[in-house]
mmCIF file of C-alpha atoms and ligand atoms in Angstrom:
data_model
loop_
_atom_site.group_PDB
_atom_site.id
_atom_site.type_symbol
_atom_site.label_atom_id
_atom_site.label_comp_id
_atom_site.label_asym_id
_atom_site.label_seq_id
_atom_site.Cartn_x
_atom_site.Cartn_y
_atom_site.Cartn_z
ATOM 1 C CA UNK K 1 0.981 11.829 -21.772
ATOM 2 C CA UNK K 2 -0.701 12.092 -18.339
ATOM 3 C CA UNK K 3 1.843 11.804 -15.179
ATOM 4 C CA UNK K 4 -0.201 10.309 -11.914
ATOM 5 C CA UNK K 5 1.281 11.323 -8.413
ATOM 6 C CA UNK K 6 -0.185 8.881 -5.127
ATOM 7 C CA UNK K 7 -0.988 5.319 -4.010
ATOM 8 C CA UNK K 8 -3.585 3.336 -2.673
ATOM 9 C CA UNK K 9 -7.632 2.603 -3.679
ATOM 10 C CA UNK K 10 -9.126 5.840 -4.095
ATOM 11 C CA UNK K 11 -5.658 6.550 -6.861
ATOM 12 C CA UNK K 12 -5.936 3.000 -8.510
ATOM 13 C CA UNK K 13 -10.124 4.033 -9.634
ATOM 14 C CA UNK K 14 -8.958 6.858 -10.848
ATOM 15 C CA UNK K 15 -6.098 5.217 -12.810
ATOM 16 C CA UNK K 16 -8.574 2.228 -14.124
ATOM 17 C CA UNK K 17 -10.534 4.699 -15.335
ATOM 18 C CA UNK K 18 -8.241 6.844 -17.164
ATOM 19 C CA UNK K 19 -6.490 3.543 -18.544
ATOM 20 C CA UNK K 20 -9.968 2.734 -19.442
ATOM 21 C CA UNK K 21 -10.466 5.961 -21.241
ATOM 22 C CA UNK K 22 -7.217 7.143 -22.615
ATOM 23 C CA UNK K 23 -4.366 4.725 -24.016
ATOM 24 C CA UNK K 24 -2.842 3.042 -21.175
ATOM 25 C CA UNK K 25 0.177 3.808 -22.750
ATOM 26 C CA UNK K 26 -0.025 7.226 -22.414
ATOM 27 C CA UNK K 27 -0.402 6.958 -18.496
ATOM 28 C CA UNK K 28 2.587 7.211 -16.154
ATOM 29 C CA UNK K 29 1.723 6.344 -12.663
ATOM 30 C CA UNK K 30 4.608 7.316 -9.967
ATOM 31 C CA UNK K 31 3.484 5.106 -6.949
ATOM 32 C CA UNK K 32 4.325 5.602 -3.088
ATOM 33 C CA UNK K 33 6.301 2.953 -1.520
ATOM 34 C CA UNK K 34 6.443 5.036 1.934
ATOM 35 C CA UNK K 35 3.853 2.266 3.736
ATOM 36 C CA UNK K 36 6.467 -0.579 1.955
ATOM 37 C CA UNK K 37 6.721 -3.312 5.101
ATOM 38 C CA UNK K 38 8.740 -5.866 5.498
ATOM 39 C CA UNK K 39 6.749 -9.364 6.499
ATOM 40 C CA UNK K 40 7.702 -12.541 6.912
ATOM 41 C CA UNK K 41 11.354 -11.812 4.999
ATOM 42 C CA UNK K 42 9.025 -10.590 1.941
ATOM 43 C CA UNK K 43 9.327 -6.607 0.537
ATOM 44 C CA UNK K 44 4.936 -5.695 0.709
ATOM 45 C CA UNK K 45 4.501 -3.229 -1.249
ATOM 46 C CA UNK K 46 0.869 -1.944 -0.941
ATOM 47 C CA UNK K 47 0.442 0.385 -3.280
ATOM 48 C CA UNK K 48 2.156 -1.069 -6.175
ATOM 49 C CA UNK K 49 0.247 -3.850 -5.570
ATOM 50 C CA UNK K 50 -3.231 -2.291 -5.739
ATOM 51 C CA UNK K 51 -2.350 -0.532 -8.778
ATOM 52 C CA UNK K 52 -0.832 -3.580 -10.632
ATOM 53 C CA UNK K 53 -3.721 -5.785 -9.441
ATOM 54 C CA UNK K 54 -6.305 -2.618 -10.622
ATOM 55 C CA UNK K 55 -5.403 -2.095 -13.797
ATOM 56 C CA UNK K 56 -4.822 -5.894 -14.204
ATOM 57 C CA UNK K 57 -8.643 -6.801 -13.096
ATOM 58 C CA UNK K 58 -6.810 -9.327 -10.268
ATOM 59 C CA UNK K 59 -8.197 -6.223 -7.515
ATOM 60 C CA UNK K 60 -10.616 -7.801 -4.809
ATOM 61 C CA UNK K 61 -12.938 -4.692 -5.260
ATOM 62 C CA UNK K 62 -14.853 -4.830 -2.445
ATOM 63 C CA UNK K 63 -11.665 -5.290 0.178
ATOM 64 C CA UNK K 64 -9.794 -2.698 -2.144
ATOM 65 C CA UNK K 65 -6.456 -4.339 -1.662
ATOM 66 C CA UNK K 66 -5.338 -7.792 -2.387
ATOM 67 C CA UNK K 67 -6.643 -10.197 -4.978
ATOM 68 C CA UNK K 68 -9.888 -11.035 -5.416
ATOM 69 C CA UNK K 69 -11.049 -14.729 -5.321
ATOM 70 C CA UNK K 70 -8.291 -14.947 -2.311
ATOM 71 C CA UNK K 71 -7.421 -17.238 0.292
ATOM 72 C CA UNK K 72 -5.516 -16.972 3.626
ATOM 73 C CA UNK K 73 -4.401 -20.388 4.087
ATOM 74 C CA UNK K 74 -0.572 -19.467 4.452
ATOM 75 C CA UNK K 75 -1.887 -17.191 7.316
ATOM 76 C CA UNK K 76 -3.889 -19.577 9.006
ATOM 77 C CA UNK K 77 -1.240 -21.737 9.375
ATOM 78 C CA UNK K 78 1.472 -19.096 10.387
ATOM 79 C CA UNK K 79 -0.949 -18.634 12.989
ATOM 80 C CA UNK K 80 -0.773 -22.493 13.924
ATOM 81 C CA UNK K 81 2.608 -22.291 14.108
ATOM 82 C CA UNK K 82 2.561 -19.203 16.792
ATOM 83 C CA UNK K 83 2.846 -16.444 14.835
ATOM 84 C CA UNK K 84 1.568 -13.282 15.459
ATOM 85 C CA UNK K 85 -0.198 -12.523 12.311
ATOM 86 C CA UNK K 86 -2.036 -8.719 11.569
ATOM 87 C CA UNK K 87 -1.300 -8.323 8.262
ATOM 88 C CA UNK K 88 -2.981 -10.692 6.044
ATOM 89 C CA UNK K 89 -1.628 -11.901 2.735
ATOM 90 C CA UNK K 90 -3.364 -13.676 0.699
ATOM 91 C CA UNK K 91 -1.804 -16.952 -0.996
ATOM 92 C CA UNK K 92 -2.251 -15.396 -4.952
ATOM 93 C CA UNK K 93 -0.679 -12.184 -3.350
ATOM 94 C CA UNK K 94 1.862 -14.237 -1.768
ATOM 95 C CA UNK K 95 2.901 -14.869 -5.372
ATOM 96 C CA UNK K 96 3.869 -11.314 -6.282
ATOM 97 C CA UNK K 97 5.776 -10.985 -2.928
ATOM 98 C CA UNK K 98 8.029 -14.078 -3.657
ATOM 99 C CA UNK K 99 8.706 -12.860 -6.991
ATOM 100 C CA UNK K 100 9.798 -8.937 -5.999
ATOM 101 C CA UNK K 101 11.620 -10.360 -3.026
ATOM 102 C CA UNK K 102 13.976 -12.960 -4.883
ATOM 103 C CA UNK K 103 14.865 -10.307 -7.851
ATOM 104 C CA UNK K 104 15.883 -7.881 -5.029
ATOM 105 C CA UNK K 105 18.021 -10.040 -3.800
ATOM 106 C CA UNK K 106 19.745 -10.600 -6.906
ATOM 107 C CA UNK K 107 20.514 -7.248 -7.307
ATOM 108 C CA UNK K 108 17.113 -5.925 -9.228
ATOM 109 C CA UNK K 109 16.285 -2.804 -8.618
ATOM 110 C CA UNK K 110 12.331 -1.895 -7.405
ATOM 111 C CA UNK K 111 11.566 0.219 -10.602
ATOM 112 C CA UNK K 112 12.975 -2.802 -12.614
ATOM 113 C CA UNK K 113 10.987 -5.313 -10.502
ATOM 114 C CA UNK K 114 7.698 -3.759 -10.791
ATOM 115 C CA UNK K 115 8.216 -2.812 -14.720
ATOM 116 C CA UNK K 116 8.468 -7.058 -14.740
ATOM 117 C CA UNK K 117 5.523 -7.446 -12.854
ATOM 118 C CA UNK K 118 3.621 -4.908 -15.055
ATOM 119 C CA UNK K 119 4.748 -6.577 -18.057
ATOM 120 C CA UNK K 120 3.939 -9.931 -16.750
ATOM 121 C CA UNK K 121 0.672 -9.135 -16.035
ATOM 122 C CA UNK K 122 0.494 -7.648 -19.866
ATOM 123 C CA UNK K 123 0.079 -3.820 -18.462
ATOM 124 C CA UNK K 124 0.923 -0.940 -21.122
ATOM 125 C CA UNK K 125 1.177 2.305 -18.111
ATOM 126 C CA UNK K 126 4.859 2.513 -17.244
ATOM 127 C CA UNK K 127 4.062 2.142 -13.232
ATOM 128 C CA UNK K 128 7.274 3.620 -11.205
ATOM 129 C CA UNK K 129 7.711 3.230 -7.587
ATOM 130 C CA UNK K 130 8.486 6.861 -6.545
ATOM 131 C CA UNK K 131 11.785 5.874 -5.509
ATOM 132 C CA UNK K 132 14.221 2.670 -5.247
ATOM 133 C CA UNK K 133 15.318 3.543 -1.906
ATOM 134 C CA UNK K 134 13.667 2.683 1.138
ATOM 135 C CA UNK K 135 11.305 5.448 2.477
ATOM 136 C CA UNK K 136 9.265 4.965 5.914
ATOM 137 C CA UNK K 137 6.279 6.722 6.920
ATOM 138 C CA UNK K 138 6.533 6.669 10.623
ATOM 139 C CA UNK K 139 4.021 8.014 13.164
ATOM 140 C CA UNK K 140 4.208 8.904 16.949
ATOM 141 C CA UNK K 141 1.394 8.111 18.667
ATOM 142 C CA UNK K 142 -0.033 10.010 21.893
ATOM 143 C CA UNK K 143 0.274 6.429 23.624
ATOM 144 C CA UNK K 144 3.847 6.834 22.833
ATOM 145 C CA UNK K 145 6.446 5.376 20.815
ATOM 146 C CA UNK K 146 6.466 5.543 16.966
ATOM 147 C CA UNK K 147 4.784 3.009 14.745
ATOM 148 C CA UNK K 148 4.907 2.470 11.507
ATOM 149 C CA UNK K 149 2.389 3.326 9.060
ATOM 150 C CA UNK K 150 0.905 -0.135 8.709
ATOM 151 C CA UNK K 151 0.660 -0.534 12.245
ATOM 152 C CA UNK K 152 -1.414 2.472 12.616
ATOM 153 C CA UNK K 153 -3.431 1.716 10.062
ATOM 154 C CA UNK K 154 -4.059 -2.101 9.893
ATOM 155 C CA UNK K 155 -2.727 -3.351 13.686
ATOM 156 C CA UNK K 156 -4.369 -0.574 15.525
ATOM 157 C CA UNK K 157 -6.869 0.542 13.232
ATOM 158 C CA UNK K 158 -5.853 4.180 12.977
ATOM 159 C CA UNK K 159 -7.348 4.975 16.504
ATOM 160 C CA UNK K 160 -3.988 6.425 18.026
ATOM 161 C CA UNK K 161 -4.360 10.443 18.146
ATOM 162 C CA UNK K 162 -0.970 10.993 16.379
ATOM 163 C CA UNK K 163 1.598 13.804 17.780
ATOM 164 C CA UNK K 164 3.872 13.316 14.684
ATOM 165 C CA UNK K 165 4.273 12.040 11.599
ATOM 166 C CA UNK K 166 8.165 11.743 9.348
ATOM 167 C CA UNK K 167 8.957 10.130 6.023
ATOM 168 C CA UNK K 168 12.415 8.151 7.405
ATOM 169 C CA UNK K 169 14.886 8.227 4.519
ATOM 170 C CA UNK K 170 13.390 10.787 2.893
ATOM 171 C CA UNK K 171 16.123 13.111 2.586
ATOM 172 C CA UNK K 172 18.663 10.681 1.457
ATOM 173 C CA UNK K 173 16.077 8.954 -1.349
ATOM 174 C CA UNK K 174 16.491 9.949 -5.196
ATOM 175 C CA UNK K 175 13.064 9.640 -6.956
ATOM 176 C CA UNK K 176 13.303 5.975 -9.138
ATOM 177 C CA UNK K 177 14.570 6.637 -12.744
ATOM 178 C CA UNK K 178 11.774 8.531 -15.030
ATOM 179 C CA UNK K 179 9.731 10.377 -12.615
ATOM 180 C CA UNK K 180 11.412 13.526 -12.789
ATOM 181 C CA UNK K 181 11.322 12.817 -16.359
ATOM 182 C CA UNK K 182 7.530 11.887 -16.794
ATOM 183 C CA UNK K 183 6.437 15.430 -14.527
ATOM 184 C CA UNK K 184 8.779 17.292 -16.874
ATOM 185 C CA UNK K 185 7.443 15.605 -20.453
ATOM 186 C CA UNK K 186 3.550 15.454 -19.036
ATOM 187 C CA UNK K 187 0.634 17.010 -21.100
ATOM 188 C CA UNK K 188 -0.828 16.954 -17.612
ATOM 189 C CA UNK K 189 -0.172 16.214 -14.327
ATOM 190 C CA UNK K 190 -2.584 14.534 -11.393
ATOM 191 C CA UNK K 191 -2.330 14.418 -8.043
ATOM 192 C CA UNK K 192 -4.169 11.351 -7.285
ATOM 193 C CA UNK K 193 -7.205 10.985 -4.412
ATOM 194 C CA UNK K 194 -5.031 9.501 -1.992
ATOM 195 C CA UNK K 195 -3.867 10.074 1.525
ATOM 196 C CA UNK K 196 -2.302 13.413 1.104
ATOM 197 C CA UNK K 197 -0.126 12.450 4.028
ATOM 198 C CA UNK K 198 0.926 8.944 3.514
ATOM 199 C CA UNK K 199 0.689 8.843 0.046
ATOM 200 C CA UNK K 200 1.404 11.797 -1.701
ATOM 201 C CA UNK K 201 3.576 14.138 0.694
ATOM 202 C CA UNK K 202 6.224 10.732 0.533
ATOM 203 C CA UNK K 203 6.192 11.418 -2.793
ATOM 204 C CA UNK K 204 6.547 15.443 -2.941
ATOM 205 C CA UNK K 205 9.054 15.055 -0.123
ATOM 206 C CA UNK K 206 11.614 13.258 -2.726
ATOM 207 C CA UNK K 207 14.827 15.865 -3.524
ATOM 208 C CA UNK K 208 13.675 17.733 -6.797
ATOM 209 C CA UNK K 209 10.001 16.376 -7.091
ATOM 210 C CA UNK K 210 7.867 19.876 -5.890
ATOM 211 C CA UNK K 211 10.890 21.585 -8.557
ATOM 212 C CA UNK K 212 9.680 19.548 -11.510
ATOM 213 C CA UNK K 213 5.824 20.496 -10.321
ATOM 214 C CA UNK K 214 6.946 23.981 -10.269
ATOM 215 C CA UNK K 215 8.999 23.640 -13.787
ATOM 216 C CA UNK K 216 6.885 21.243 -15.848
ATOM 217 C CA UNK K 217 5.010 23.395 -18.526
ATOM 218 C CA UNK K 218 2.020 20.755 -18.109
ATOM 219 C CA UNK K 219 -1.156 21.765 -15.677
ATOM 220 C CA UNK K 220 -0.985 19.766 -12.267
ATOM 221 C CA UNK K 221 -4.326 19.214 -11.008
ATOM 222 C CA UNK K 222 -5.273 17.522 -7.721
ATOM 223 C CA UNK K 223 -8.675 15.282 -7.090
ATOM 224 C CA UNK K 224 -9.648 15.554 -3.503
ATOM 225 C CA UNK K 225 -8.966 12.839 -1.317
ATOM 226 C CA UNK K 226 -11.372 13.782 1.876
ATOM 227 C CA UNK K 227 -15.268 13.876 0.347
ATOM 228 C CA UNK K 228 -16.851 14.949 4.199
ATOM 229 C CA UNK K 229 -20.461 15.141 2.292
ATOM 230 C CA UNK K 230 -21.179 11.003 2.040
ATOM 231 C CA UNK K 231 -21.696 9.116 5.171
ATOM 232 C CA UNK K 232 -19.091 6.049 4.809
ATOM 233 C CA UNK K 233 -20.387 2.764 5.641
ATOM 234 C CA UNK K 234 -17.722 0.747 4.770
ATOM 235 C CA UNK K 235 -15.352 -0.364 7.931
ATOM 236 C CA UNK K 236 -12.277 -0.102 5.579
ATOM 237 C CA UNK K 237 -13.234 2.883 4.110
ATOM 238 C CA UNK K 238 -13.677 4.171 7.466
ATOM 239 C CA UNK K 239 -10.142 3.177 8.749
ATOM 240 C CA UNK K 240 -9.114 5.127 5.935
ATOM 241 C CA UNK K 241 -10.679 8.019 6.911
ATOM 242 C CA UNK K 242 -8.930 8.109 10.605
ATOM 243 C CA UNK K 243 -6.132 7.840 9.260
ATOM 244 C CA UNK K 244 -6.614 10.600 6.915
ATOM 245 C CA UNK K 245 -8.027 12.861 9.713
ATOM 246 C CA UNK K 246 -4.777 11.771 12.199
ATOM 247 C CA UNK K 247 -2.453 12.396 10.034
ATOM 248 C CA UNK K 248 -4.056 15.498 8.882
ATOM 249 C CA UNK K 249 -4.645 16.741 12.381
ATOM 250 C CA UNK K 250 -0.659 16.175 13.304
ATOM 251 C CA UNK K 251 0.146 18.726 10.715
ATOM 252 C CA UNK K 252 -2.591 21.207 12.034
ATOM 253 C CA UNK K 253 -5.131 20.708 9.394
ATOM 254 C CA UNK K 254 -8.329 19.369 9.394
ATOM 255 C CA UNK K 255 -9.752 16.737 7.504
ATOM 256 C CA UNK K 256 -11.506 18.592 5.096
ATOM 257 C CA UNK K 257 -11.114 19.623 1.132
ATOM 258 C CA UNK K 258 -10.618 23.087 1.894
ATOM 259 C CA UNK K 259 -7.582 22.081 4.087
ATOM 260 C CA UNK K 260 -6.334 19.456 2.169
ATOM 261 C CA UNK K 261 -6.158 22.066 -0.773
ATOM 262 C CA UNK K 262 -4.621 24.725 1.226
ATOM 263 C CA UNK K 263 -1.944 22.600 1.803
ATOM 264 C CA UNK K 264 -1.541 21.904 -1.406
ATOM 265 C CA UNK K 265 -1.989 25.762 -2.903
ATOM 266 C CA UNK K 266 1.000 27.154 -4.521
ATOM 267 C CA UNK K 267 1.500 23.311 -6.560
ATOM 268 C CA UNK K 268 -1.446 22.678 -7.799
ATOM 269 C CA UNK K 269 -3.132 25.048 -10.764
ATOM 270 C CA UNK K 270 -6.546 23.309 -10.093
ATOM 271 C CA UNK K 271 -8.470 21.303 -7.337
ATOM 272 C CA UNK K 272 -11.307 18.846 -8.208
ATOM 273 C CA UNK K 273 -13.797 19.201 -5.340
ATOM 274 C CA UNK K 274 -16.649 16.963 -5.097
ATOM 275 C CA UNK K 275 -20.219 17.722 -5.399
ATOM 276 C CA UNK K 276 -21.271 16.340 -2.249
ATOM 277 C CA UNK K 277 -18.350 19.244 -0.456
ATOM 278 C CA UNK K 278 -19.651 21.738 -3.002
ATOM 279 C CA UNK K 279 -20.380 24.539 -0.748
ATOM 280 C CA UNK K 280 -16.401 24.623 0.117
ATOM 281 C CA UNK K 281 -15.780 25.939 -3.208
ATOM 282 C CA UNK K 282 -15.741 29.453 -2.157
ATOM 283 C CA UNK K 283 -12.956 28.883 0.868
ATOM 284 C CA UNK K 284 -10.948 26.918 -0.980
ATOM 285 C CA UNK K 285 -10.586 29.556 -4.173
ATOM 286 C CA UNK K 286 -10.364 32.326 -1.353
ATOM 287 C CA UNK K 287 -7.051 30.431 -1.092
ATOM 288 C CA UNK K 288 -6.003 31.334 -4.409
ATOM 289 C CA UNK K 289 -6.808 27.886 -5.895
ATOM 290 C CA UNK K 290 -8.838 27.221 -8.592
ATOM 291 C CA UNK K 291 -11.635 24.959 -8.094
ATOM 292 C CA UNK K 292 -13.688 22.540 -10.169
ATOM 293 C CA UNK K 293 -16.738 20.446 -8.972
ATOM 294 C CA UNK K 294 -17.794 17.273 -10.533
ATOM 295 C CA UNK K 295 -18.244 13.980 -9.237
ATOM 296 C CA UNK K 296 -14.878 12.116 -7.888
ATOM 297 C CA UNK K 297 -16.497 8.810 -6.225
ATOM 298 C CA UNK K 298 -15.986 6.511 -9.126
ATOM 299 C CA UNK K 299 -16.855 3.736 -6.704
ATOM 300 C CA UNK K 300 -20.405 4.915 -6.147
ATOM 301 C CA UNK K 301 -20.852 6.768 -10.141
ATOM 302 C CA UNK K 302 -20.970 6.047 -13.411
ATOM 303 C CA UNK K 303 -20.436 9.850 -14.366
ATOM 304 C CA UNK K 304 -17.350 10.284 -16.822
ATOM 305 C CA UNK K 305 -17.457 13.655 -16.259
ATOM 306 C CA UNK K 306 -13.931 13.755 -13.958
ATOM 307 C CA UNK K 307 -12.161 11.504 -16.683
ATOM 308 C CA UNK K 308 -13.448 13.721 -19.552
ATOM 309 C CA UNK K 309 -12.154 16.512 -17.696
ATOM 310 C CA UNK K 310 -8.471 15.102 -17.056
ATOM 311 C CA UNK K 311 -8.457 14.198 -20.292
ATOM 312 C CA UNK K 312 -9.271 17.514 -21.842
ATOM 313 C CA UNK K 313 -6.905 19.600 -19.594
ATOM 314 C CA UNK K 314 -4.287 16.773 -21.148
ATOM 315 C CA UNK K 315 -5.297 18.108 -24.663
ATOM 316 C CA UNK K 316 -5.054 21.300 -23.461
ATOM 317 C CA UNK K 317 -8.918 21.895 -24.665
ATOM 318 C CA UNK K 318 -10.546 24.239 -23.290
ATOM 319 C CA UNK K 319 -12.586 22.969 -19.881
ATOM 320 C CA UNK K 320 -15.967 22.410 -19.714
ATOM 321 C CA UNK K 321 -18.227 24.065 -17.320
ATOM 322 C CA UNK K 322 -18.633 22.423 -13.911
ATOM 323 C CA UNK K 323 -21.658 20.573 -13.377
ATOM 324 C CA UNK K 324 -24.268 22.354 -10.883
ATOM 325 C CA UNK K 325 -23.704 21.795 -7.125
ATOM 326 C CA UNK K 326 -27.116 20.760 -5.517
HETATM 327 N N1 FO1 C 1 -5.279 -3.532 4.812
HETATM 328 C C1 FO1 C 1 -5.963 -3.924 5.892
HETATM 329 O O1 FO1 C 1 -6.823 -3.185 6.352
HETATM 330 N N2 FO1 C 1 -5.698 -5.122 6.504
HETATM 331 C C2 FO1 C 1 -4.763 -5.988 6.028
HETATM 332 O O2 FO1 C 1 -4.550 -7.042 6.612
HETATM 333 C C3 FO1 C 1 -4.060 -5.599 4.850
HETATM 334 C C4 FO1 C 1 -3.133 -6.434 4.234
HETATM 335 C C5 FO1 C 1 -2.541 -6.046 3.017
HETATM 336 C C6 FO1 C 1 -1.689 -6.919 2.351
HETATM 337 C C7 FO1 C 1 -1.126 -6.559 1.149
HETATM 338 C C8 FO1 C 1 -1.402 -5.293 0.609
HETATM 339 O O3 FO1 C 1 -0.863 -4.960 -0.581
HETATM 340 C C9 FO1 C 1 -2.258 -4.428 1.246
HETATM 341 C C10 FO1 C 1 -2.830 -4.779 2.448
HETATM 342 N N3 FO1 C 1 -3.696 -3.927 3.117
HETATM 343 C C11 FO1 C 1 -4.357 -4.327 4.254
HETATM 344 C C12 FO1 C 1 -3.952 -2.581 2.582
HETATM 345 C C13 FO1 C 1 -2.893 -1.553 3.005
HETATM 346 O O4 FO1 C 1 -2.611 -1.604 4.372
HETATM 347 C C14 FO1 C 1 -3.343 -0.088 2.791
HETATM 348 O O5 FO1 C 1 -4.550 0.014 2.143
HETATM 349 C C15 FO1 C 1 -2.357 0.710 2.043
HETATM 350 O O6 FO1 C 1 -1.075 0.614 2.564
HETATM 351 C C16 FO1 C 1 -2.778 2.181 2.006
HETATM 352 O O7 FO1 C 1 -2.464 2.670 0.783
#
C-alpha cells in the first residue's frame, strides 16, 4: 500500500506512473483542495481534477490540466454576455463541475463526491481530497491586498512578489475520512513533486497529519518539486515555477532542492533529487537528509528507475544504488 501526499501535474505523472506500475489498487492518493475556487456557482477543484482526468487518460497532456480534445465554447459565450472570464473551463470539464456541485448541494460530502467520480470514470486508487472542509490558500501581494491562489497563479500569472502566504481554514479543517488512516497503514509514504507551498504544506498543515508522518512505521520519501538544472520552455511550466519561487521566497527559502528539502528535514527519511541538481546532494544531506539521485522528469524520460525505486522502498527491499550524476 503506497500513501501519495500533493496535487497538481508534476504529482498526477508520478501517480500515472506508479498506477501504471504497481496495482492501482494499492495506491492512495490524498489530494490538496487548498487552490479549490468557486466559479460561476460551480466548486473547481484543480487538483482532483488533474488526478482523476490522469489516471483516467481524459488529461490534455500538453496543457497539464483540463481535458484533452477540449473546447471553450461555454467561455466564449460568458464572455459575450459580459463576463469577465480568466479562468477557463472547458465544456467536457464543465461536466465534472456540474456533477460535484449538485451532490454538494444535496448534502454529499467532497470525499464521497470524488470516490463517485473515481468510480465513474472506472478508477481502482482510492483518491481523497485532503479534507471536506473548505481550505484557502491565500497570498498577499507586495501590490497589496490578498489574492487568492488562482488569481496569483492564472489571473496575474504569478508575477506579484508575495509578502505572505496563509492556508484560511486551516486550523479549523479535519483531514477527509481515511487519510490519517492510509499514512498510518502505508508500506510507504510519498510526498509528491508538487508545489511544496500550495500543495503540500495545505496538506501537512491539517490537525494530526505531520503526527501520523512522524508515527506511521512506513518510510516517507519526498520527490523534489524544483529541478533548477533544465531550462523550462514551456509558458505553463514556467508560471509554475514563479509561483514556486514566490511562495518559496515569502517563507525565506529559495527556490531550490536543497531548500525545499530543508524545509522538509525532520519528515521526510529520504529526498529524491534529480540528476540534472545533482551537485546539491552534498548540502542537502549536510542537512541531515538522506538523498537519492535518479531521474524525476517523467515528462521528458522514459527511465523507470524513480518508480522502481518507490516501489522497492514499498517492499521494504533493499534500495538500489543511485544512478551516476554527470
Ligand atoms: N491553469 C491556467 O494556467 N489557466 C487556466 O485558465 C486554468 C483553468 C483551470 C480550470 C480547471 C482546472 O482544474 C485547472 C485549471 N488550471 C488553469 C490549472 C490550475 O490553475 C493549476 O494548475 C492548479 O491549481 C495548480 O495545482
Amino acid at each position: 500500500m503506497i500513501t501519495c501526499l500533493g496535487g497538481g501535474i508534476g504529482a498526477a505523472r508520478v501517480w500515472t506512473a506508479l498506477a501504471a506500475a504497481a496495482s492501482p489498487a494499492q495506491l492512495t492518493l490524498v489530494v490538496n483542495t487548498a487552490d479549490d475556487v468557486w466559479m460561476h456557482g460551480l466548486r473547481i477543484c484543480p487538483d482532483i481534477d488533474t488526478t482523476l482526468y490522469a489516471l483516467s487518460g481524459r488529461q490534455d497532456r500538453e496543457r497539464g490540466w483540463g481535458v484533452r480534445d477540449e473546447t471553450f465554447r461555454c467561455m466564449d459565450t460568458l464572455r459575450s454576455l459580459g463576463e469577465e472570464v480568466w479562468f477557463n473551463l472547458g465544456d467536457r470539464d464543465l461536466a465534472t463541475h456540474l456533477l460535484r456541485t449538485g451532490r454538494l448541494r444535496t448534502g454529499a460530502s467532497l470525499t464521497e463526491v470524488t470516490a463517485e467520480l473515481a468510480d465513474r470514470m472506472c478508477l481502482a486508487a482510492a483518491i481523497l481530497p485532503m479534507s471536506d472542509t473548505e481550505v484557502q490558500t491565500r497570498v498577499r501581494i507586495e501590490a497589496g491586498g490578498w489574492l487568492h491562489y488562482q488569481e496569483f497563479l492564472v489571473r496575474r500569472g504569478a508575477r506579484d512578489r508575495v509578502r505572505e502566504v496563509v492556508w484560511a481554514g486551516s486550523e479549523e479543517a479535519e483531514p477527509a475520512p481515511g487519510v490519517l488512516d492510509a499514512i498510518a497503514r502505508a508500506d510507504l509514504v510519498v510526498l509528491a513533486p508538487s508545489n511544496p507551498v500550495a500543495s503540500l504544506l495545505p496538506i501537512l498543515g491539517l490537525p494530526g497529519v505531520r503526527k501520523a508522518l512522524a508515527a506511521t512505521a512506513a518510510p516517507v520519501v519526498a520527490i523534489t518539486p524544483v529541478v533548477t538544472g533544465v531550462p523550462i520552455a514551456d509558458p505553463g511550466e514556467a508560471m509554475r515555477a514563479r509561483s514556486r519561487a514566490g511562495l518559496l521566497a515569502a517563507l525565506g527559502r529559495d527556490h531550490t532542492a536543497t531548500d525545499v528539502a530543508a524545509h522538509l528535514a525532520g519528515l521526510i527519511d529520504a529526498f529524491v533529487l534529480d540528476p540534472a541538481d545533482g551537485n546539491e546532494r552534498d548540502a542537502i544531506e549536510a542537512t541531515g537528509v538522506d538523498t537519492v539521485v535518479l531521474p524525476t522528469l517523467l515528462h521528458l524520460t522514459d527511465d523507470p528507475a524513480l518508480i522502481e525505486w518507490l516501489l522497492a522502498r514499498a517492499r521494504g527491499a533493499a534500495v538500489p544504488p543511485p544512478v551516476a550524476v554527470p
